Short mmCIF file of C-alpha atoms and ligand atoms in Angstrom, two decimals:
data_model
loop_
_atom_site.label_atom_id
_atom_site.label_comp_id
_atom_site.label_asym_id
_atom_site.label_seq_id
_atom_site.Cartn_x
_atom_site.Cartn_y
_atom_site.Cartn_z
CA UNK A 178 -19.68 22.84 -0.06
CA UNK A 179 -22.33 20.63 -1.00
CA UNK A 180 -23.59 18.71 -3.99
CA UNK A 181 -25.85 21.57 -4.85
CA UNK A 182 -23.26 24.11 -5.46
CA UNK A 183 -23.74 25.92 -8.88
CA UNK A 184 -20.62 25.65 -10.83
CA UNK A 185 -19.29 27.89 -13.61
CA UNK A 186 -19.85 26.77 -17.14
CA UNK A 187 -15.84 25.91 -17.29
CA UNK A 188 -15.84 24.13 -13.87
CA UNK A 189 -18.92 22.16 -15.15
CA UNK A 190 -16.95 21.36 -18.41
CA UNK A 191 -14.22 19.96 -16.29
CA UNK A 192 -16.12 18.05 -14.02
CA UNK A 193 -18.22 16.45 -17.07
CA UNK A 194 -14.73 15.72 -18.64
CA UNK A 195 -13.14 14.02 -15.42
CA UNK A 196 -16.67 11.91 -14.84
CA UNK A 197 -16.45 10.57 -18.40
CA UNK A 198 -12.49 9.86 -17.71
CA UNK A 199 -13.59 8.26 -14.48
CA UNK A 200 -15.92 5.90 -16.24
CA UNK A 201 -13.23 4.64 -18.59
CA UNK A 202 -10.76 4.20 -15.97
CA UNK A 203 -13.23 2.06 -13.86
CA UNK A 204 -14.12 -0.08 -16.96
CA UNK A 205 -10.44 -0.63 -17.39
CA UNK A 206 -10.34 -1.71 -13.67
CA UNK A 207 -13.27 -4.20 -14.48
CA UNK A 208 -10.77 -5.73 -17.25
CA UNK A 209 -7.89 -5.76 -14.79
CA UNK A 210 -9.83 -7.40 -12.18
CA UNK A 211 -11.12 -9.98 -14.65
CA UNK A 212 -7.71 -10.58 -15.96
CA UNK A 213 -6.33 -11.62 -12.37
CA UNK A 214 -9.46 -13.48 -11.24
CA UNK A 215 -11.17 -15.07 -14.13
CA UNK A 216 -9.27 -14.95 -17.45
CA UNK A 217 -8.43 -18.05 -19.35
CA UNK A 218 -4.87 -18.44 -20.63
CA UNK A 219 -5.88 -17.86 -24.01
CA UNK A 220 -7.60 -14.43 -23.11
CA UNK A 221 -4.42 -12.77 -21.92
CA UNK A 222 -3.15 -11.58 -25.40
CA UNK A 223 -6.05 -9.92 -26.39
CA UNK A 224 -6.96 -8.58 -22.84
CA UNK A 225 -3.43 -6.76 -23.22
CA UNK A 226 -4.50 -5.09 -26.32
CA UNK A 227 -7.77 -3.88 -25.03
CA UNK A 228 -6.60 -2.54 -21.83
CA UNK A 229 -3.84 -0.68 -23.94
CA UNK A 230 -6.68 0.80 -26.17
CA UNK A 231 -8.64 1.93 -23.21
CA UNK A 232 -5.49 3.45 -21.82
CA UNK A 233 -4.55 5.41 -25.28
CA UNK A 234 -8.22 6.73 -25.22
CA UNK A 235 -7.97 7.99 -21.63
CA UNK A 236 -4.56 9.69 -22.55
CA UNK A 237 -5.74 11.09 -25.57
CA UNK A 238 -8.71 12.70 -24.16
CA UNK A 239 -7.07 14.33 -21.34
CA UNK A 240 -3.94 15.47 -22.85
CA UNK A 241 -5.40 17.79 -25.34
CA UNK A 242 -4.51 21.54 -25.33
CA UNK A 243 -8.02 22.42 -25.02
CA UNK A 244 -8.07 20.69 -21.62
CA UNK A 245 -4.73 22.52 -20.88
CA UNK A 246 -6.36 25.82 -21.65
CA UNK A 247 -9.43 24.80 -19.55
CA UNK A 248 -7.19 24.04 -16.62
CA UNK A 249 -5.54 27.16 -17.02
CA UNK A 250 -8.57 29.22 -17.08
CA UNK A 251 -9.97 27.47 -14.03
CA UNK A 252 -6.65 28.01 -12.05
CA UNK A 253 -7.48 31.95 -12.94
CA UNK A 254 -11.02 31.63 -11.97
CA UNK A 255 -10.56 29.79 -8.56
CA UNK A 256 -7.49 31.85 -7.70
CA UNK A 257 -5.82 30.20 -4.73
CA UNK A 258 -5.41 26.52 -5.47
CA UNK A 259 -4.49 25.43 -1.83
CA UNK A 260 -7.87 26.91 -0.59
CA UNK A 261 -9.95 24.57 1.08
CA UNK A 262 -12.86 24.08 -1.24
CA UNK A 263 -13.46 21.19 -3.51
CA UNK A 264 -13.15 23.19 -6.62
CA UNK A 265 -9.98 24.74 -5.87
CA UNK A 266 -8.57 21.29 -4.77
CA UNK A 267 -10.07 19.47 -7.78
CA UNK A 268 -8.33 21.94 -10.07
CA UNK A 269 -5.10 21.43 -8.18
CA UNK A 270 -5.13 17.78 -8.41
CA UNK A 271 -6.22 17.65 -12.18
CA UNK A 272 -3.39 20.17 -12.96
CA UNK A 273 -0.83 18.07 -11.41
CA UNK A 274 -2.05 15.03 -13.39
CA UNK A 275 -2.18 16.87 -16.68
CA UNK A 276 1.48 18.60 -16.09
CA UNK A 277 2.68 14.88 -15.58
CA UNK A 278 0.88 13.34 -18.28
CA UNK A 279 2.05 16.31 -20.78
CA UNK A 280 5.24 16.85 -19.68
CA UNK A 281 6.77 13.31 -20.58
CA UNK A 282 7.43 13.14 -24.47
CA UNK A 283 5.62 10.31 -26.38
CA UNK A 284 9.08 8.56 -27.44
CA UNK A 285 9.97 8.44 -23.51
CA UNK A 286 7.08 6.91 -22.69
CA UNK A 287 7.01 4.46 -25.65
CA UNK A 288 10.47 3.42 -24.54
CA UNK A 289 9.58 3.10 -21.07
CA UNK A 290 6.74 0.65 -22.05
CA UNK A 291 9.09 -1.24 -24.23
CA UNK A 292 11.95 -1.49 -21.86
CA UNK A 293 9.57 -2.36 -18.71
CA UNK A 294 8.01 -5.12 -20.84
CA UNK A 295 11.29 -6.62 -21.72
CA UNK A 296 12.77 -5.99 -18.29
CA UNK A 297 9.69 -7.82 -16.58
CA UNK A 298 10.30 -11.12 -18.88
CA UNK A 299 14.13 -10.94 -17.94
CA UNK A 300 13.32 -10.59 -14.43
CA UNK A 301 11.11 -13.47 -14.40
CA UNK A 302 14.11 -15.33 -15.93
CA UNK A 303 16.78 -13.94 -13.68
CA UNK A 304 14.57 -14.76 -10.51
CA UNK A 305 13.96 -18.22 -11.88
CA UNK A 306 17.64 -18.99 -12.53
CA UNK A 307 18.55 -16.79 -9.48
CA UNK A 308 20.81 -15.04 -11.86
CA UNK A 309 21.10 -11.10 -11.46
CA UNK A 310 23.35 -10.95 -14.49
CA UNK A 311 20.24 -11.56 -16.58
CA UNK A 312 18.41 -8.64 -15.28
CA UNK A 313 21.32 -6.33 -14.84
CA UNK A 314 21.39 -4.61 -18.29
CA UNK A 315 17.67 -4.16 -18.04
CA UNK A 316 17.76 -2.43 -14.77
CA UNK A 317 20.44 -0.22 -15.86
CA UNK A 318 18.19 0.66 -18.85
CA UNK A 319 15.41 1.56 -16.37
CA UNK A 320 17.36 3.51 -14.26
CA UNK A 321 18.60 5.59 -17.09
CA UNK A 322 14.91 6.02 -18.25
CA UNK A 323 13.84 6.91 -14.75
CA UNK A 324 16.68 9.48 -14.59
CA UNK A 325 15.31 11.11 -17.94
CA UNK A 326 11.88 11.26 -16.62
CA UNK A 327 13.14 13.02 -13.45
CA UNK A 328 15.11 15.54 -15.37
CA UNK A 329 11.75 16.63 -16.91
CA UNK A 330 10.75 17.96 -13.60
CA UNK A 331 13.46 20.06 -12.91
CA UNK A 332 14.07 22.13 -10.64
CA UNK A 333 14.22 19.93 -7.90
CA UNK A 334 15.78 19.39 -4.54
CA UNK A 335 16.60 15.88 -5.15
CA UNK A 336 16.22 13.62 -8.33
CA UNK A 337 14.35 11.08 -6.45
CA UNK A 338 11.63 13.88 -5.72
CA UNK A 339 9.79 13.52 -8.74
CA UNK A 340 9.57 9.81 -8.56
CA UNK A 341 8.70 9.75 -4.97
CA UNK A 342 5.91 12.40 -5.74
CA UNK A 343 4.26 9.93 -8.10
CA UNK A 344 3.26 7.77 -5.31
CA UNK A 345 3.39 10.14 -2.54
CA UNK A 346 2.10 13.46 -3.34
CA UNK A 347 4.28 16.39 -1.70
CA UNK A 348 6.52 14.11 -0.17
CA UNK A 349 10.19 14.93 -0.71
CA UNK A 350 13.26 12.77 -0.39
CA UNK A 351 14.83 14.72 2.50
CA UNK A 352 11.75 14.07 4.64
CA UNK A 353 11.76 10.32 3.89
CA UNK A 354 15.50 10.02 4.75
CA UNK A 355 15.10 11.99 8.09
CA UNK A 356 12.18 9.74 9.00
CA UNK A 357 14.23 6.56 7.92
CA UNK A 358 17.38 7.72 9.58
CA UNK A 359 15.66 8.25 12.86
CA UNK A 360 13.96 4.89 12.52
CA UNK A 361 16.59 2.45 11.23
CA UNK A 362 18.95 2.47 14.45
CA UNK A 363 15.82 2.07 16.70
CA UNK A 364 14.44 -1.15 14.66
CA UNK A 365 17.65 -2.54 14.52
CA UNK A 366 18.35 -2.29 18.22
CA UNK A 367 14.84 -3.80 18.83
CA UNK A 368 15.51 -6.48 16.72
CA UNK A 369 18.98 -7.43 18.44
CA UNK A 370 17.21 -7.58 21.65
CA UNK A 371 14.46 -9.85 20.41
CA UNK A 372 16.91 -11.99 18.84
CA UNK A 373 18.40 -12.75 22.25
CA UNK A 374 15.19 -14.15 23.65
CA UNK A 375 13.64 -17.58 23.10
CA UNK A 376 11.09 -17.05 20.20
CA UNK A 377 7.30 -18.16 20.90
CA UNK A 378 6.19 -21.16 18.93
CA UNK A 379 4.23 -20.82 15.88
CA UNK A 380 4.26 -24.31 14.28
CA UNK A 381 0.66 -24.92 15.19
CA UNK A 382 -0.47 -22.28 12.24
CA UNK A 383 2.09 -23.72 9.71
CA UNK A 384 -0.28 -26.28 8.84
CA UNK A 385 -2.90 -26.85 6.08
CA UNK A 386 -6.30 -25.55 7.53
CA UNK A 387 -9.45 -26.31 5.68
CA UNK A 388 -9.77 -23.77 3.03
CA UNK A 389 -13.66 -23.75 3.26
CA UNK A 390 -13.41 -22.75 6.80
CA UNK A 391 -10.57 -20.16 6.17
CA UNK A 392 -13.02 -18.45 3.94
CA UNK A 393 -15.79 -18.48 6.74
CA UNK A 394 -13.40 -16.76 9.39
CA UNK A 395 -12.26 -14.28 6.54
CA UNK A 396 -15.72 -13.34 5.66
CA UNK A 397 -16.91 -13.25 9.12
CA UNK A 398 -14.16 -11.03 10.62
CA UNK A 399 -14.18 -8.39 7.68
CA UNK A 400 -17.89 -8.11 7.93
CA UNK A 401 -17.47 -7.27 11.80
CA UNK A 402 -15.09 -4.75 10.69
CA UNK A 403 -17.66 -2.99 8.46
CA UNK A 404 -16.68 -4.17 5.06
CA UNK A 405 -19.78 -3.25 2.99
CA UNK A 406 -20.78 -6.59 1.06
CA UNK A 407 -23.42 -4.64 -0.96
CA UNK A 408 -20.55 -2.45 -2.49
CA UNK A 409 -17.99 -5.33 -2.67
CA UNK A 410 -16.77 -8.93 -3.12
CA UNK A 411 -14.07 -11.24 -2.07
CA UNK A 412 -12.46 -13.60 -4.72
CA UNK A 413 -9.48 -15.69 -5.02
CA UNK A 414 -6.39 -14.44 -6.88
CA UNK A 415 -2.78 -15.42 -6.60
CA UNK A 416 -1.63 -12.03 -5.47
CA UNK A 417 -4.22 -10.51 -3.09
CA UNK A 418 -5.23 -6.94 -4.10
CA UNK A 419 -8.05 -4.40 -3.84
CA UNK A 420 -9.52 -2.67 -6.92
CA UNK A 421 -12.55 -0.38 -7.54
CA UNK A 422 -14.90 0.29 -10.05
CA UNK A 423 -16.24 3.26 -8.45
CA UNK A 424 -17.51 3.95 -4.91
CA UNK A 425 -20.07 1.43 -5.39
CA UNK A 426 -18.05 -1.53 -5.98
CA UNK A 427 -14.82 -1.96 -4.03
CA UNK A 428 -13.57 -5.53 -4.50
CA UNK A 429 -10.81 -7.46 -2.66
CA UNK A 430 -8.98 -10.73 -3.44
CA UNK A 431 -7.21 -13.25 -1.17
CA UNK A 432 -5.29 -16.53 -1.50
CA UNK A 433 -5.41 -19.55 0.54
CA UNK A 434 -2.00 -21.33 1.50
CA UNK A 435 -1.50 -24.87 2.08
CA UNK A 436 1.26 -24.30 4.79
CA UNK A 437 -0.08 -21.76 6.65
CA UNK A 438 -3.42 -21.45 8.30
CA UNK A 439 -3.76 -17.61 9.01
CA UNK A 440 -1.76 -16.04 6.19
CA UNK A 441 -4.99 -15.83 3.91
CA UNK A 442 -6.90 -14.34 7.13
CA UNK A 443 -4.38 -11.60 7.67
CA UNK A 444 -4.27 -10.68 3.75
CA UNK A 445 -8.04 -10.46 3.89
CA UNK A 446 -8.04 -7.92 6.54
CA UNK A 447 -5.40 -6.05 4.97
CA UNK A 448 -7.15 -5.66 1.63
CA UNK A 449 -10.45 -4.95 3.64
CA UNK A 450 -8.71 -2.19 5.21
CA UNK A 451 -7.80 -0.81 1.78
CA UNK A 452 -11.33 -1.52 0.66
CA UNK A 453 -12.95 0.17 3.66
CA UNK A 454 -11.11 3.25 2.59
CA UNK A 455 -12.36 3.30 -0.89
CA UNK A 456 -15.95 2.72 0.22
CA UNK A 457 -15.67 5.54 2.67
CA UNK A 458 -14.92 8.22 0.50
CA UNK A 459 -17.77 11.15 0.42
CA UNK A 460 -20.58 10.21 -1.91
CA UNK A 461 -20.14 13.74 -3.59
CA UNK A 462 -16.99 12.64 -5.12
CA UNK A 463 -18.36 10.02 -7.01
CA UNK A 464 -16.89 10.35 -10.73
CA UNK A 465 -15.48 13.59 -9.53
CA UNK A 466 -11.41 14.42 -9.50
CA UNK A 467 -11.22 14.03 -5.79
CA UNK A 468 -12.65 10.28 -5.59
CA UNK A 469 -9.34 8.76 -5.35
CA UNK A 470 -7.11 8.36 -2.27
CA UNK A 471 -4.64 10.78 -0.67
CA UNK A 472 -1.85 8.66 -1.28
CA UNK A 473 -0.20 5.11 -1.18
CA UNK A 474 1.09 5.67 2.23
CA UNK A 475 -2.48 6.80 3.59
CA UNK A 476 -3.96 3.73 1.88
CA UNK A 477 -1.52 1.61 3.42
CA UNK A 478 -1.96 3.06 6.81
CA UNK A 479 -5.50 1.60 6.59
CA UNK A 480 -4.56 -1.85 5.47
CA UNK A 481 -1.89 -2.03 8.17
CA UNK A 482 -4.18 -0.65 10.73
CA UNK A 483 -6.81 -3.61 10.44
CA UNK A 484 -4.36 -6.27 9.51
CA UNK A 485 -1.85 -5.64 12.31
CA UNK A 486 -2.54 -3.13 14.89
CA UNK A 487 -6.06 -4.67 15.10
CA UNK A 488 -6.05 -8.11 13.63
CA UNK A 489 -2.62 -9.06 15.75
CA UNK A 490 -3.99 -7.59 19.15
CA UNK A 491 -4.83 -9.44 22.04
CA UNK A 492 -8.28 -7.90 22.26
CA UNK A 493 -9.16 -9.01 18.61
CA UNK A 494 -8.26 -12.56 19.47
CA UNK A 495 -9.98 -12.67 22.88
CA UNK A 496 -13.08 -12.04 20.71
CA UNK A 497 -12.47 -14.10 17.56
CA UNK A 498 -10.09 -17.04 19.08
CA UNK A 499 -13.15 -19.13 20.25
CA UNK A 500 -14.54 -19.09 16.57
CA UNK A 501 -11.08 -20.31 15.47
CA UNK A 502 -10.83 -23.08 17.80
CA UNK A 503 -14.32 -24.07 16.94
CA UNK A 504 -13.41 -24.24 12.94
CA UNK A 505 -9.90 -25.68 13.28
CA UNK A 506 -9.98 -28.12 16.59
CA UNK A 507 -7.56 -30.61 14.99
CA UNK A 508 -4.77 -28.00 15.14
CA UNK A 509 -5.89 -25.30 17.81
CA UNK A 510 -7.74 -27.09 20.98
CA UNK A 511 -4.69 -27.40 23.03
CA UNK A 512 -3.40 -23.98 22.03
CA UNK A 513 -4.43 -21.18 24.42
CA UNK A 514 -5.21 -17.97 23.55
CA UNK A 515 -1.76 -16.54 24.89
CA UNK A 516 0.23 -18.89 22.89
CA UNK A 517 -1.61 -18.15 19.91
CA UNK A 518 -1.18 -14.79 20.32
CA UNK A 519 2.46 -15.01 20.84
CA UNK A 520 2.81 -17.31 17.91
CA UNK A 521 0.95 -14.84 15.52
CA UNK A 522 3.34 -12.13 16.47
CA UNK A 523 6.66 -14.25 16.43
CA UNK A 524 9.42 -12.09 14.98
CA UNK A 525 11.73 -13.78 12.64
CA UNK A 526 14.16 -11.93 10.25
CA UNK A 527 13.31 -13.43 6.93
CA UNK A 528 14.71 -12.73 3.52
CA UNK A 529 11.41 -11.95 1.87
CA UNK A 530 9.84 -8.58 2.43
CA UNK A 531 6.05 -9.69 1.71
CA UNK A 532 6.49 -12.46 4.56
CA UNK A 533 8.34 -9.87 7.06
CA UNK A 534 6.57 -9.36 10.40
CA UNK A 535 5.88 -5.91 11.91
CA UNK A 536 9.30 -5.75 13.61
CA UNK A 537 11.43 -6.51 10.77
CA UNK A 538 9.26 -5.13 7.72
CA UNK A 539 10.45 -1.41 7.44
CA UNK A 540 14.08 -2.54 7.78
CA UNK A 541 13.24 -4.33 4.04
CA UNK A 542 12.02 -1.09 3.02
CA UNK A 543 14.98 0.99 4.17
CA UNK A 544 17.30 -1.06 2.40
CA UNK A 545 15.41 -0.71 -0.75
CA UNK A 546 14.87 3.08 -0.36
CA UNK A 547 18.82 3.41 0.11
CA UNK A 548 19.37 1.69 -3.01
CA UNK A 549 16.73 3.50 -5.11
CA UNK A 550 18.31 7.00 -3.94
CA UNK A 551 21.80 5.52 -4.64
CA UNK A 552 20.85 4.61 -8.19
CA UNK A 553 19.00 7.96 -8.96
CA UNK A 554 22.05 9.73 -7.52
CA UNK A 555 24.55 7.63 -9.41
CA UNK A 556 26.58 6.83 -6.02
CA UNK A 557 25.40 2.94 -6.35
CA UNK A 558 26.01 1.09 -9.84
CA UNK A 559 23.50 -1.41 -10.94
CA UNK A 560 26.34 -4.43 -10.94
CA UNK A 561 26.89 -3.90 -7.24
CA UNK A 562 23.59 -4.37 -6.24
CA UNK A 563 23.72 -7.94 -5.31
CA UNK A 564 26.81 -7.24 -2.99
CA UNK A 565 25.14 -4.28 -1.39
CA UNK A 566 21.86 -5.95 -0.90
CA UNK A 567 23.39 -9.06 1.04
CA UNK A 568 25.97 -6.57 3.03
CA UNK A 569 23.03 -4.41 4.30
CA UNK A 570 20.63 -7.59 4.97
CA UNK A 571 23.50 -8.71 7.38
CA UNK A 572 23.65 -5.31 9.07
CA UNK A 573 20.07 -4.54 9.43
CA UNK A 574 18.48 -8.06 9.76
CA UNK A 575 21.43 -10.23 10.97
CA UNK A 576 20.97 -12.58 7.82
CA UNK A 577 22.40 -12.99 4.28
CA UNK A 578 20.23 -14.20 1.53
CA UNK A 579 21.60 -17.57 -0.06
CA UNK A 580 20.85 -16.72 -3.35
CA UNK A 581 19.95 -13.59 -5.44
CA UNK A 582 16.30 -14.82 -6.08
CA UNK A 583 15.64 -14.59 -2.22
CA UNK A 584 17.75 -11.22 -2.18
CA UNK A 585 17.93 -8.50 -4.69
CA UNK A 586 15.85 -10.23 -7.13
CA UNK A 587 12.67 -10.83 -4.97
CA UNK A 588 10.38 -7.89 -6.00
CA UNK A 589 8.76 -7.22 -9.18
CA UNK A 590 8.70 -3.38 -8.80
CA UNK A 591 12.10 -2.33 -10.44
CA UNK A 592 11.37 -4.37 -13.42
CA UNK A 593 7.90 -2.35 -14.08
CA UNK A 594 10.09 0.95 -13.62
CA UNK A 595 8.34 1.41 -10.17
CA UNK A 596 11.28 3.27 -8.33
CA UNK A 597 9.88 5.39 -5.52
CA UNK A 598 7.07 3.15 -4.43
CA UNK A 599 8.74 1.26 -1.78
CA UNK A 600 8.71 3.83 0.84
CA UNK A 601 5.10 4.38 0.86
CA UNK A 602 4.96 0.83 2.59
CA UNK A 603 7.13 1.83 5.48
CA UNK A 604 5.26 5.45 5.71
CA UNK A 605 2.12 3.59 5.80
CA UNK A 606 3.16 1.69 8.84
CA UNK A 607 4.17 4.77 10.71
CA UNK A 608 1.02 6.62 9.68
CA UNK A 609 -1.13 3.79 10.89
CA UNK A 610 0.11 3.98 14.47
CA UNK A 611 -0.34 7.66 14.64
CA UNK A 612 -3.88 7.54 13.63
CA UNK A 613 -4.41 4.71 15.78
CA UNK A 614 -3.11 6.59 18.78
CA UNK A 615 -5.15 9.67 18.04
CA UNK A 616 -8.41 7.57 17.70
CA UNK A 617 -7.52 5.70 20.97
CA UNK A 618 -6.88 9.13 22.77
CA UNK A 619 -10.47 10.36 21.71
CA UNK A 620 -12.12 6.83 22.42
CA UNK A 621 -10.35 5.12 25.33
CA UNK A 622 -12.81 2.39 25.34
CA UNK A 623 -11.94 1.00 21.88
CA UNK A 624 -9.83 -1.91 23.11
CA UNK A 625 -12.95 -2.98 25.04
CA UNK A 626 -15.16 -2.57 22.03
CA UNK A 627 -12.66 -4.83 20.19
CA UNK A 628 -12.70 -7.46 22.70
CA UNK A 629 -16.61 -7.69 22.10
CA UNK A 630 -15.96 -7.79 18.28
CA UNK A 631 -17.34 -4.21 17.73
CA UNK A 632 -15.43 -1.75 15.21
CA UNK A 633 -17.95 0.96 14.56
CA UNK A 634 -16.02 3.40 16.59
CA UNK A 635 -12.64 2.70 14.54
CA UNK A 636 -14.26 2.68 11.19
CA UNK A 637 -16.23 5.97 12.30
CA UNK A 638 -13.41 7.78 13.11
CA UNK A 639 -11.34 6.80 10.00
CA UNK A 640 -14.23 7.67 7.80
CA UNK A 641 -14.30 10.98 9.48
CA UNK A 642 -10.62 11.94 9.62
CA UNK A 643 -9.32 10.19 6.52
CA UNK A 644 -11.82 8.31 4.08
CA UNK A 645 -14.17 10.97 3.44
CA UNK A 646 -11.82 13.28 1.99
CA UNK A 647 -10.79 11.09 -0.98
CA UNK A 648 -7.71 12.98 -2.79
CA UNK A 649 -8.85 16.53 -1.56
CA UNK A 650 -5.84 16.73 0.90
CA UNK A 651 -2.32 15.44 0.28
CA UNK A 652 -1.19 12.89 2.87
CA UNK A 653 0.62 15.11 5.09
CA UNK A 654 -2.24 17.43 5.35
CA UNK A 655 -4.41 14.50 6.21
CA UNK A 656 -2.08 13.43 8.99
CA UNK A 657 -1.76 16.94 10.47
CA UNK A 658 -5.37 17.38 10.34
CA UNK A 659 -6.09 14.07 11.76
CA UNK A 660 -3.48 13.84 14.24
CA UNK A 661 -1.78 17.21 14.68
CA UNK A 662 1.63 15.78 13.31
CA UNK A 663 3.26 14.83 9.86
CA UNK A 664 4.32 11.33 9.63
CA UNK A 665 6.80 10.71 12.16
CA UNK A 666 8.65 7.57 13.27
CA UNK A 667 8.53 7.78 17.23
CA UNK A 668 4.84 6.65 17.83
CA UNK A 669 5.64 3.26 15.77
CA UNK A 670 8.72 2.64 17.71
CA UNK A 671 7.05 2.89 20.62
CA UNK A 672 4.25 0.84 19.54
CA UNK A 673 6.78 -1.84 18.52
CA UNK A 674 8.53 -1.40 22.02
CA UNK A 675 5.15 -1.95 23.91
CA UNK A 676 4.09 -4.68 22.06
CA UNK A 677 7.21 -7.01 21.77
CA UNK A 678 8.48 -5.76 24.90
CA UNK A 679 5.42 -7.59 26.23
CA UNK A 680 5.62 -10.45 24.22
CA UNK A 681 9.42 -11.05 24.34
CA UNK A 682 9.79 -9.71 27.95
CA UNK A 683 12.26 -7.24 26.93
MG1 MG B 46 -1.33 -3.05 0.67
#
């Protein structure tokens, strides 16, 4: 289907509506970006009401009976919503969004907003004081509200399914459980083997590299990757993120640490991976129902690919390390390429998920998934979380957090009602390796290209097989089309085995 397709009157009506809503939601994204990057403290309160006003307008414009009727008519007109035309898929995606937004009664929406606002404040206090009891009643409330939400989508195979589907369309709890059950013992075993070996030194990067030069190397690397500066920019924000105001403006942020010279670089590569996905969506999907991404896991597969598979590879550093040494001679002159490579790939079980390395990261996610499923099923009580958390940390990672701030209270997600989100991080890791393997199979020269600082083949392949489709296909469809397989753990385990087997002489 091309841009020139003549649409029926009804289809055109839907496309016009979505184009307008897309404009409004991108305006809202500008407000959000400004809030995280630029806003003076005095502006926060009114920015809150401004964003809420836009959110209300978006909701009201979309959830009318008229729109419902339009979607129903179009479903009939299109016939098969799984047909591989843009029209069928657009109606499918919009129908799902409409059902999700209209199924939830307004009182439940309002109660959830209120509960998460209060819970977020309580979480901040609980984390600061490292006292789970402050957060406990609020989390109980949130779990109860999430159960009520999930119940609206009966019948389901599992009560966690509707929550998961909000972040990973089409993915079922049973699928995720199967993947993680296969993954867990293999990752734990690998970690135990690594723990018996002498870890490489990484003290040379745990220093205050000059920020100005960190900026230079970050920009240089992602320019080489193919990040399009004509349709993007890089700013500083406390928590790195990517946001888009349409296909022509996909922005990223990073932050520079005083005690780690490469953390900003890796987070810049990570966000650039997200952003290049956004920049790679087909032009015809501008202001279109399919302009979004397939899912959070597919998004994360792109960020992890550039940050880890490429950004922590030997080939990558064989090209970029001389530049690093030139920029930071006081720290790196005496460090060989091999020692640098080993240092940035040091495996270290840590309490904090966001600081976890490739070998331990997924175990942090599994712990959270098991807890979330247990909470929703009612087999785990909120009150028992600190103990369950610590026991499983010991079991999986061999360490016990010294306090709840570094344990069960570390992540913001639950305080915002985001239950079902965590698994997408680990699924993204798995997907990244599957996509990588397939790309490599078709382009065996890619490692040599990376060693020459060339990334066109990689980005071109991802554009062709993933980016261009926007949200036309569900995540598992994308994976099957691109790699011939659904998301599966084996390639990731093999990747870790190969990489760490060499670094740690396993
Ligand atoms: Mg990410």
